[in-house]
PDB file of N, CA and C in Angstrom:
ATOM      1  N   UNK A   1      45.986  35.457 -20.756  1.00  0.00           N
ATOM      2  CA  UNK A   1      46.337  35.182 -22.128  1.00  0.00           C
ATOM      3  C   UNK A   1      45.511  34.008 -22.667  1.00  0.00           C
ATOM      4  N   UNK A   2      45.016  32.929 -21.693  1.00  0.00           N
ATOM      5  CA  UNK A   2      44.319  32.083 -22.264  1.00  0.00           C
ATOM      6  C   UNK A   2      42.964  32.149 -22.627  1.00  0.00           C
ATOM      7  N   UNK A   3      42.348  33.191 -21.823  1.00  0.00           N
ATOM      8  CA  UNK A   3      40.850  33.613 -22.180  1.00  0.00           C
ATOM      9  C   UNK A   3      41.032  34.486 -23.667  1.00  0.00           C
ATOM     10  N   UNK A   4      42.127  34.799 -23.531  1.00  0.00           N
ATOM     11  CA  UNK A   4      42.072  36.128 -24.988  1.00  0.00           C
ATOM     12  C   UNK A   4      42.171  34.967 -26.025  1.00  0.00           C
ATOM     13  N   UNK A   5      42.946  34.026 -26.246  1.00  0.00           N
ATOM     14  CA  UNK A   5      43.400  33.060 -27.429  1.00  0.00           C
ATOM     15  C   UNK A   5      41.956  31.988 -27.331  1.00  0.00           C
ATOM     16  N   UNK A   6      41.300  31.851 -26.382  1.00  0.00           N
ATOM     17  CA  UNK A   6      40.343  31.198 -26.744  1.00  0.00           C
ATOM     18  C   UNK A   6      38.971  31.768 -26.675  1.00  0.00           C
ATOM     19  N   UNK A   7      39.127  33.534 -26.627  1.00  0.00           N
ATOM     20  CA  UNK A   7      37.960  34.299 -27.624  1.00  0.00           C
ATOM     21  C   UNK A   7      38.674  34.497 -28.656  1.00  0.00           C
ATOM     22  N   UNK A   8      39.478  34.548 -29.383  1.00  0.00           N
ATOM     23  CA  UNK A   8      40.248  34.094 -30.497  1.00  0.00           C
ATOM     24  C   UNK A   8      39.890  32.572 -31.458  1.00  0.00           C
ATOM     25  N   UNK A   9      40.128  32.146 -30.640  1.00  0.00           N
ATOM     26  CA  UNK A   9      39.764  30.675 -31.770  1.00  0.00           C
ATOM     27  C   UNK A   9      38.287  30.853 -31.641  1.00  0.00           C
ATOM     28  N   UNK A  10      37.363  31.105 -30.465  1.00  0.00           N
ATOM     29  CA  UNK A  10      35.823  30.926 -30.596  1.00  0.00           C
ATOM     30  C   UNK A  10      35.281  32.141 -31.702  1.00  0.00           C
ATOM     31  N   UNK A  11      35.790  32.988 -31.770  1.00  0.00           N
ATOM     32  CA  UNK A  11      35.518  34.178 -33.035  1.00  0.00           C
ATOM     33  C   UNK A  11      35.924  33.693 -34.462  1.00  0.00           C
ATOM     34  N   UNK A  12      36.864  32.903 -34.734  1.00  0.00           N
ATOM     35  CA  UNK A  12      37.126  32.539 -35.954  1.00  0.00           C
ATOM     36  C   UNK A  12      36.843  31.283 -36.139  1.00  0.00           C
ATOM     37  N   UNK A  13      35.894  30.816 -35.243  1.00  0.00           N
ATOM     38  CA  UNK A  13      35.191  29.214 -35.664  1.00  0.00           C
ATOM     39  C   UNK A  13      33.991  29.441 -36.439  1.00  0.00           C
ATOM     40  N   UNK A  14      33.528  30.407 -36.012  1.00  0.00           N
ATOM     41  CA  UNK A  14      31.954  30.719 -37.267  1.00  0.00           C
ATOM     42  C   UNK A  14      30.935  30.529 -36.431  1.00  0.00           C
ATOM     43  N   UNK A  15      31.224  29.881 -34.723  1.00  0.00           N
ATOM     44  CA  UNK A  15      29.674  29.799 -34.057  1.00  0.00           C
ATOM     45  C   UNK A  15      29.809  31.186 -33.387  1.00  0.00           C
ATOM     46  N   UNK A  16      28.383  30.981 -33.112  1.00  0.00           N
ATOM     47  CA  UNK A  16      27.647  31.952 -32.229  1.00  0.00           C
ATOM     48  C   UNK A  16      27.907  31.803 -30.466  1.00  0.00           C
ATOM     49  N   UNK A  17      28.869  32.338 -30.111  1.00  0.00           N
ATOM     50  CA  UNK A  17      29.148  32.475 -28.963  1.00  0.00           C
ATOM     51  C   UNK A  17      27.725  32.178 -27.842  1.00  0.00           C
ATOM     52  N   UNK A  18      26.891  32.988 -28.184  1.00  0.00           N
ATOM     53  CA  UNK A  18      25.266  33.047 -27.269  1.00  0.00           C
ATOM     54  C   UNK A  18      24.845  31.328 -27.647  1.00  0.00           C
ATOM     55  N   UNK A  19      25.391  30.602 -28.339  1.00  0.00           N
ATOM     56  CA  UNK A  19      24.873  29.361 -28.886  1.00  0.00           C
ATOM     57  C   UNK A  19      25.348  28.710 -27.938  1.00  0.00           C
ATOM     58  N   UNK A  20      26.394  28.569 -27.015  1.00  0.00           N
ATOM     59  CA  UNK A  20      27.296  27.641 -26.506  1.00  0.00           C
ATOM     60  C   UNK A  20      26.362  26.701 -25.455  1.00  0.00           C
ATOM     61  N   UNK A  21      26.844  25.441 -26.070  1.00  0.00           N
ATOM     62  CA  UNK A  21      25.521  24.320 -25.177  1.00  0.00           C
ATOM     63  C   UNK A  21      25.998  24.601 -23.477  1.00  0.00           C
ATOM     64  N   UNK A  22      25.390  23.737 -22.845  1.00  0.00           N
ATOM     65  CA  UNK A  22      26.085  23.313 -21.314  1.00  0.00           C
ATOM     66  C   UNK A  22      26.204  22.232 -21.478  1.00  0.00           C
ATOM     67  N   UNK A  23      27.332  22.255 -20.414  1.00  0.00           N
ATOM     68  CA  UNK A  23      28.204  21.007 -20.526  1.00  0.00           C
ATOM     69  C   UNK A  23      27.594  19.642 -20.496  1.00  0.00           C
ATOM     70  N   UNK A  24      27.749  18.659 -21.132  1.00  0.00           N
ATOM     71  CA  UNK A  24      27.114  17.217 -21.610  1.00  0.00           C
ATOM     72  C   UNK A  24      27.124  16.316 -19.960  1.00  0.00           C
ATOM     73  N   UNK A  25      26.234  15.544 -19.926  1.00  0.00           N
ATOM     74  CA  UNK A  25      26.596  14.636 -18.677  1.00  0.00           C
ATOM     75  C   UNK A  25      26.981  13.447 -19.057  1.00  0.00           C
ATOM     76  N   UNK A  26      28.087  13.215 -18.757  1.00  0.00           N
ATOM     77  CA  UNK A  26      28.673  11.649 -19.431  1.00  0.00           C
ATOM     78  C   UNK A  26      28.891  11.078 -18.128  1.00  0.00           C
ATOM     79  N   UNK A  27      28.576   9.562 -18.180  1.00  0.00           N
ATOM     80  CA  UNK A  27      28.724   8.678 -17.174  1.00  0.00           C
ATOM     81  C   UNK A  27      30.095   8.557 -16.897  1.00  0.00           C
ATOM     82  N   UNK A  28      30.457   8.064 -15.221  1.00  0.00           N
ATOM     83  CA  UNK A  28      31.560   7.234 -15.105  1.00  0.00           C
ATOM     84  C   UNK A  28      32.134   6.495 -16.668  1.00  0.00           C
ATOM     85  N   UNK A  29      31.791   6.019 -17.039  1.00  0.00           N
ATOM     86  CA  UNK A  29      32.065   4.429 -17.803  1.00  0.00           C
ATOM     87  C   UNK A  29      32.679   5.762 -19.113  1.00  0.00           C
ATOM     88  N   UNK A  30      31.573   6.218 -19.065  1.00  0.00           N
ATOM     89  CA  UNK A  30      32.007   6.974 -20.383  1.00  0.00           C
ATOM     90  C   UNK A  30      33.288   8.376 -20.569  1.00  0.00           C
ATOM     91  N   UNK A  31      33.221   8.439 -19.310  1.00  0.00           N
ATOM     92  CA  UNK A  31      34.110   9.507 -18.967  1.00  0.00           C
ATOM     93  C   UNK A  31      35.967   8.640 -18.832  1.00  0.00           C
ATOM     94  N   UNK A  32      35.624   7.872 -18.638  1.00  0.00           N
ATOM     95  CA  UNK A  32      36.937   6.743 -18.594  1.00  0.00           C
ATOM     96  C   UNK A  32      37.478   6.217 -19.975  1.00  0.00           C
ATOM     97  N   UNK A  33      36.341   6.112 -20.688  1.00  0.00           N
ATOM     98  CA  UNK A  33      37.145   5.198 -22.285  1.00  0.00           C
ATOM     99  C   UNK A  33      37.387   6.831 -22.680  1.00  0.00           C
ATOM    100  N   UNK A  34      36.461   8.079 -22.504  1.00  0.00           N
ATOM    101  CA  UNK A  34      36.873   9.187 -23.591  1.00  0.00           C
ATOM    102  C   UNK A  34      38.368   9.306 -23.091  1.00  0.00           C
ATOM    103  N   UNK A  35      38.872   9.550 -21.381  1.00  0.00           N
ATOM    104  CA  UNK A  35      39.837   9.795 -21.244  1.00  0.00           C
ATOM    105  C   UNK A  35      40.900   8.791 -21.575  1.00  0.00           C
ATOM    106  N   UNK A  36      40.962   7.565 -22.132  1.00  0.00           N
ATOM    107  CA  UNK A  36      42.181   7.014 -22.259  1.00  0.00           C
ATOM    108  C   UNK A  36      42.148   7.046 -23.988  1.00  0.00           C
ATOM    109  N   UNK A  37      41.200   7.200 -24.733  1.00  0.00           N
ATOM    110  CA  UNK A  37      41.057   7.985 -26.042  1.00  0.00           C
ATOM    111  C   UNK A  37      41.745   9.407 -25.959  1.00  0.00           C
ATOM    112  N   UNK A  38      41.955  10.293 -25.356  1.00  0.00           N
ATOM    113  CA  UNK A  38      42.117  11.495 -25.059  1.00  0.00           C
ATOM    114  C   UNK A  38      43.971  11.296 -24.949  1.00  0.00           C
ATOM    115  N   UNK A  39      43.809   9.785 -24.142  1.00  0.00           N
ATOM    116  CA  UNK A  39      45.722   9.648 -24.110  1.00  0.00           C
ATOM    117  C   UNK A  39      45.952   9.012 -25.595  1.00  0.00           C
ATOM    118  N   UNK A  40      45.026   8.857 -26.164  1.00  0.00           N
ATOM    119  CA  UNK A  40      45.849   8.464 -27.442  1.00  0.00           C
ATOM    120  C   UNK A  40      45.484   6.872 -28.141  1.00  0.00           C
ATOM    121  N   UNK A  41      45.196   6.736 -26.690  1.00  0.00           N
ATOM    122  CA  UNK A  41      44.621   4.938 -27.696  1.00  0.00           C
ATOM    123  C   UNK A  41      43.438   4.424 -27.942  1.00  0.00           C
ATOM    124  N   UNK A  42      43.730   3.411 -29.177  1.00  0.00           N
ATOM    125  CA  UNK A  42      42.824   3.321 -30.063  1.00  0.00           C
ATOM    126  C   UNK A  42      41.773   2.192 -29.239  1.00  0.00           C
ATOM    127  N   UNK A  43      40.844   1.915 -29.563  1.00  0.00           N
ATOM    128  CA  UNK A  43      39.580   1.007 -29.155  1.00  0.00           C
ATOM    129  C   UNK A  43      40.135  -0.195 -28.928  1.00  0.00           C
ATOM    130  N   UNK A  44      41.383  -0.946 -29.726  1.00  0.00           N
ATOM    131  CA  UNK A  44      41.649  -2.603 -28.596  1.00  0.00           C
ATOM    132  C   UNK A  44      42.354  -1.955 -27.377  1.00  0.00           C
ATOM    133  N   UNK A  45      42.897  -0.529 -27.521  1.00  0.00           N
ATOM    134  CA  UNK A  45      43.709  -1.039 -26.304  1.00  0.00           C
ATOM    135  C   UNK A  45      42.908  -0.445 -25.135  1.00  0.00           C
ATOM    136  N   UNK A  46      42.220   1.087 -25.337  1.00  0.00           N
ATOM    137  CA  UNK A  46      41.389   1.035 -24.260  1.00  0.00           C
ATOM    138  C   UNK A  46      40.272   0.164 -23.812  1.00  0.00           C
ATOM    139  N   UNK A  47      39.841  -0.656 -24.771  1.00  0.00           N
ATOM    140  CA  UNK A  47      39.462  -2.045 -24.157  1.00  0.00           C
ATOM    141  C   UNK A  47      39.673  -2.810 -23.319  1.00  0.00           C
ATOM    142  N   UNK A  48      41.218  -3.498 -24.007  1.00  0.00           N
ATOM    143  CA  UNK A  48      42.024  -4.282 -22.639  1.00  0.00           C
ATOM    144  C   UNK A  48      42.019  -3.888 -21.285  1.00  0.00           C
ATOM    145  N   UNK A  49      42.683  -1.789 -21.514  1.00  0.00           N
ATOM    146  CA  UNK A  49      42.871  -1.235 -20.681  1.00  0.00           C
ATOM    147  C   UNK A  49      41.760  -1.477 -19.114  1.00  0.00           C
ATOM    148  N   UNK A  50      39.914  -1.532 -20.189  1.00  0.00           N
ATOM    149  CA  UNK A  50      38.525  -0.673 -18.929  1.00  0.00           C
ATOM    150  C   UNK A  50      38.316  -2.382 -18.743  1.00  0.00           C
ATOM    151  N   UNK A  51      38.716  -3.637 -19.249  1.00  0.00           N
ATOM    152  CA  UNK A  51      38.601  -4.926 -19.207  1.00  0.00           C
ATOM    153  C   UNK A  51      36.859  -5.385 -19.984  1.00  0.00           C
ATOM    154  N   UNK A  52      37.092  -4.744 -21.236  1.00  0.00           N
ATOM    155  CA  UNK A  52      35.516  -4.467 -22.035  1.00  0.00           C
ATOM    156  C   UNK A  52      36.073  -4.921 -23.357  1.00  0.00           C
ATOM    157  N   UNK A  53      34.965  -5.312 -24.339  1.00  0.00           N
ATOM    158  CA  UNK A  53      35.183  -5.497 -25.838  1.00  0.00           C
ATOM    159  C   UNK A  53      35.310  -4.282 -26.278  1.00  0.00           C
ATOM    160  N   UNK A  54      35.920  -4.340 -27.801  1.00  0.00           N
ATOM    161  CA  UNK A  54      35.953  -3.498 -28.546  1.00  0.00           C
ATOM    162  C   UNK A  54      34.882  -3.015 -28.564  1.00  0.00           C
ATOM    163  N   UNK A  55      34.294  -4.032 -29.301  1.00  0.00           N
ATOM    164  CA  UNK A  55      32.197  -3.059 -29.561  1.00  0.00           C
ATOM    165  C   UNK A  55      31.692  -2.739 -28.252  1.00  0.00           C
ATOM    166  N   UNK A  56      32.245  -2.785 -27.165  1.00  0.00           N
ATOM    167  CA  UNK A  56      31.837  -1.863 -26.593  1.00  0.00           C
ATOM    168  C   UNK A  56      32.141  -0.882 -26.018  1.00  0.00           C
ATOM    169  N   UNK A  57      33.368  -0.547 -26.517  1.00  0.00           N
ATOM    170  CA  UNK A  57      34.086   0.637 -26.615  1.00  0.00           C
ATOM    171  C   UNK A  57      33.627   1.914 -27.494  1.00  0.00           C
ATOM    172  N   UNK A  58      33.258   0.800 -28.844  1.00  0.00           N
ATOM    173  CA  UNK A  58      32.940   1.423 -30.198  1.00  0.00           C
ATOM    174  C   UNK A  58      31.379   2.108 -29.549  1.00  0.00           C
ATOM    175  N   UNK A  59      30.654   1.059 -28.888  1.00  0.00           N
ATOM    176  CA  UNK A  59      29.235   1.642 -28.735  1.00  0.00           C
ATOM    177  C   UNK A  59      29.734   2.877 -27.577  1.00  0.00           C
ATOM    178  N   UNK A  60      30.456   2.898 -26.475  1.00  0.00           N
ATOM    179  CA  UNK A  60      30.782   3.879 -25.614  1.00  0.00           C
ATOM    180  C   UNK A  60      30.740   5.285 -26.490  1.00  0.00           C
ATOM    181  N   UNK A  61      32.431   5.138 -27.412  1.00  0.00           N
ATOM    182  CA  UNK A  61      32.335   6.364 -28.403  1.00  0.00           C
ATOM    183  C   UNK A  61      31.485   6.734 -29.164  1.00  0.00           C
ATOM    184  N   UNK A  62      30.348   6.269 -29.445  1.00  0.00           N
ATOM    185  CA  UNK A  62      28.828   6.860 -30.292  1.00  0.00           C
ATOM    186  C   UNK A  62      28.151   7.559 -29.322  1.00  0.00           C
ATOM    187  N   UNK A  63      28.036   6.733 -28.444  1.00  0.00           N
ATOM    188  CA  UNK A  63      27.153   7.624 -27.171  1.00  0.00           C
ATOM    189  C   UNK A  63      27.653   9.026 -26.941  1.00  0.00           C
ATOM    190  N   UNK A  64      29.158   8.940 -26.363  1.00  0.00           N
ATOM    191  CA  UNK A  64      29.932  10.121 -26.297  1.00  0.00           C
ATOM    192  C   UNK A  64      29.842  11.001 -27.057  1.00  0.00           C
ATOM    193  N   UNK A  65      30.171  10.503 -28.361  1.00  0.00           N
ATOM    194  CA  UNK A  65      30.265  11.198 -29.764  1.00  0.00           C
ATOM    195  C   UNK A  65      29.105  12.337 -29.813  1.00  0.00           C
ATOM    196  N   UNK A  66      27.824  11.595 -29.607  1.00  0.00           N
ATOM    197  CA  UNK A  66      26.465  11.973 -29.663  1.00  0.00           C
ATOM    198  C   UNK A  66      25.704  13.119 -28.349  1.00  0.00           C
ATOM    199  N   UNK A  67      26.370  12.793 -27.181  1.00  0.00           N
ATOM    200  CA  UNK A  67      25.922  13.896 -26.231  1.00  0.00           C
ATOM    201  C   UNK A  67      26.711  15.059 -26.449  1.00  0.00           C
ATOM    202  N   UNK A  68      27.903  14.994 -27.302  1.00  0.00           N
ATOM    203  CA  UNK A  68      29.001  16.350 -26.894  1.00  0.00           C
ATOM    204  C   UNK A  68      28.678  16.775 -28.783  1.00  0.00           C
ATOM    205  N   UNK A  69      27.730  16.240 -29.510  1.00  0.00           N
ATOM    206  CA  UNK A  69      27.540  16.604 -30.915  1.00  0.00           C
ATOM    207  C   UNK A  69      28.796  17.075 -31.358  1.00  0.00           C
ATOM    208  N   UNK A  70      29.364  15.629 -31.580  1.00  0.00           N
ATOM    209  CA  UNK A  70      30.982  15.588 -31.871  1.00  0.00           C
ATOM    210  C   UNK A  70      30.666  14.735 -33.428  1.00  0.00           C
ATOM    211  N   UNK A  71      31.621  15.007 -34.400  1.00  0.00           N
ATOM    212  CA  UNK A  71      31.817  14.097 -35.468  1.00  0.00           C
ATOM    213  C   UNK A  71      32.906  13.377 -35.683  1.00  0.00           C
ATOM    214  N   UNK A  72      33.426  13.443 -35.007  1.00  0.00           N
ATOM    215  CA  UNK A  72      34.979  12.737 -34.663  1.00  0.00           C
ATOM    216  C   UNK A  72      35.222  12.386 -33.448  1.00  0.00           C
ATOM    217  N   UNK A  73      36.328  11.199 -32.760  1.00  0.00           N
ATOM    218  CA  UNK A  73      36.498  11.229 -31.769  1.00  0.00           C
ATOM    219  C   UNK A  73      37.933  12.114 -31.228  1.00  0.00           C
ATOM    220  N   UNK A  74      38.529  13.212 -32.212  1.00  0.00           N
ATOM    221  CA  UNK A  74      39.411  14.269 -31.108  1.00  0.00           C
ATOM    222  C   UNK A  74      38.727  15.207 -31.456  1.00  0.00           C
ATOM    223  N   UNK A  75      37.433  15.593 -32.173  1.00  0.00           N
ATOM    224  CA  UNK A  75      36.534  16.902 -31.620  1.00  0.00           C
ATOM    225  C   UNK A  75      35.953  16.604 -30.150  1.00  0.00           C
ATOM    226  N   UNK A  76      35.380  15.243 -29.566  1.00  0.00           N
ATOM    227  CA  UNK A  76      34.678  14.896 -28.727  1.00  0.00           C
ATOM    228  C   UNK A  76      36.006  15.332 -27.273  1.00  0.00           C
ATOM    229  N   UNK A  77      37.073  14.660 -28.070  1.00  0.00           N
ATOM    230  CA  UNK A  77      38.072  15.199 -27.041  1.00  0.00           C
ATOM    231  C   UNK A  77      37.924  16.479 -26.457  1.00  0.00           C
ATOM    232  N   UNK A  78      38.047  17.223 -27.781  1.00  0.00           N
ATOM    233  CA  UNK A  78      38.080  19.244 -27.706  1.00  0.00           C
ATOM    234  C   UNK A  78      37.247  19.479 -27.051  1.00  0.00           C
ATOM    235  N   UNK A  79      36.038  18.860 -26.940  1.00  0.00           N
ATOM    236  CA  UNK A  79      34.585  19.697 -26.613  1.00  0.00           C
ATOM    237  C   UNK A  79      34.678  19.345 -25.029  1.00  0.00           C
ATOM    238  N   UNK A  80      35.238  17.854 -24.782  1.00  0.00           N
ATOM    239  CA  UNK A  80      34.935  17.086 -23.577  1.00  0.00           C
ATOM    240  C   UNK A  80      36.473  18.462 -22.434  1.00  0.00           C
ATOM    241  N   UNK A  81      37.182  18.606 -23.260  1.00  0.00           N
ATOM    242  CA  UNK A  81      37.727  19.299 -22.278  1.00  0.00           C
ATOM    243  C   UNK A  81      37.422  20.743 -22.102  1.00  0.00           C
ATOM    244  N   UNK A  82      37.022  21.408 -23.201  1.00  0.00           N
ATOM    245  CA  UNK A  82      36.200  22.641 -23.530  1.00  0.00           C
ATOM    246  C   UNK A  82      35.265  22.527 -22.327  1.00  0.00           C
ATOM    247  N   UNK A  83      34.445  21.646 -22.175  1.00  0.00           N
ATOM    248  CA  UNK A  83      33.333  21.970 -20.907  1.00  0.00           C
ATOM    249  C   UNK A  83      33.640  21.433 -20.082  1.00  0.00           C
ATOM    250  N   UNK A  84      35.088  21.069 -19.786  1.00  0.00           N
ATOM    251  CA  UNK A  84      35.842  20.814 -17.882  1.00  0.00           C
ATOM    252  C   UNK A  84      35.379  19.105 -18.070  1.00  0.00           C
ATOM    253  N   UNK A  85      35.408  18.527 -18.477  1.00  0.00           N
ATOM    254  CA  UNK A  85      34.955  17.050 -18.486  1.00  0.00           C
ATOM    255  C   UNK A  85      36.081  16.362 -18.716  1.00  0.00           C
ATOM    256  N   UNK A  86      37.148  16.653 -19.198  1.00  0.00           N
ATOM    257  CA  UNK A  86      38.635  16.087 -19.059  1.00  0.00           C
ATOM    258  C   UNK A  86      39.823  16.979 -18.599  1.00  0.00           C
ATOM    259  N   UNK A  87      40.779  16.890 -18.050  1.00  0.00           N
ATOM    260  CA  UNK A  87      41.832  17.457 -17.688  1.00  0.00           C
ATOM    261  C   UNK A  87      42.438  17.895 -18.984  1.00  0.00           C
TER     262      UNK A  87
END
């Protein structure tokens, strides 16, 4: 049922199925701030959380943003778990 609902949503998104990238390589570092973004929190706290500044949290999520050609950070989510890169 889950392969059918998600050739379902991939048919009514408007891409080209044959288009589909491979999966992005995101670092340790980066794979850690997306996932505590992914739980929900915002840039001071996964900060505190990885023991890092904000801005460099902020610079983490551009990078991210930018390998998974995300425009948001819960598309980057979608995509990051879309290609097995988050639980």
């Amino acid at each position: 049922m889950r392969e059918d609902l998600l050739r379902e949503a991939e048919r009514h998104s408007g891409r080209d199925p044959a288009a589909v990238q491979p999966p992005a390589a995101l670092t340790g570092r980066e794979t850690d701030v997306l996932a505590l973004v992914a739980g929900g929190l915002a840039n001071p706290r996964t900060a505190l959380a990885l023991g890092l500044t904000t801005y460099t949290v902020k610079n983490y999520m551009k990078s991210i943003m930018s390998k998974l050609g995300a425009g948001t950070r819960h598309e980057a989510v979608v995509i990051a778990r879309r290609q097995g890169l988050l639980p």
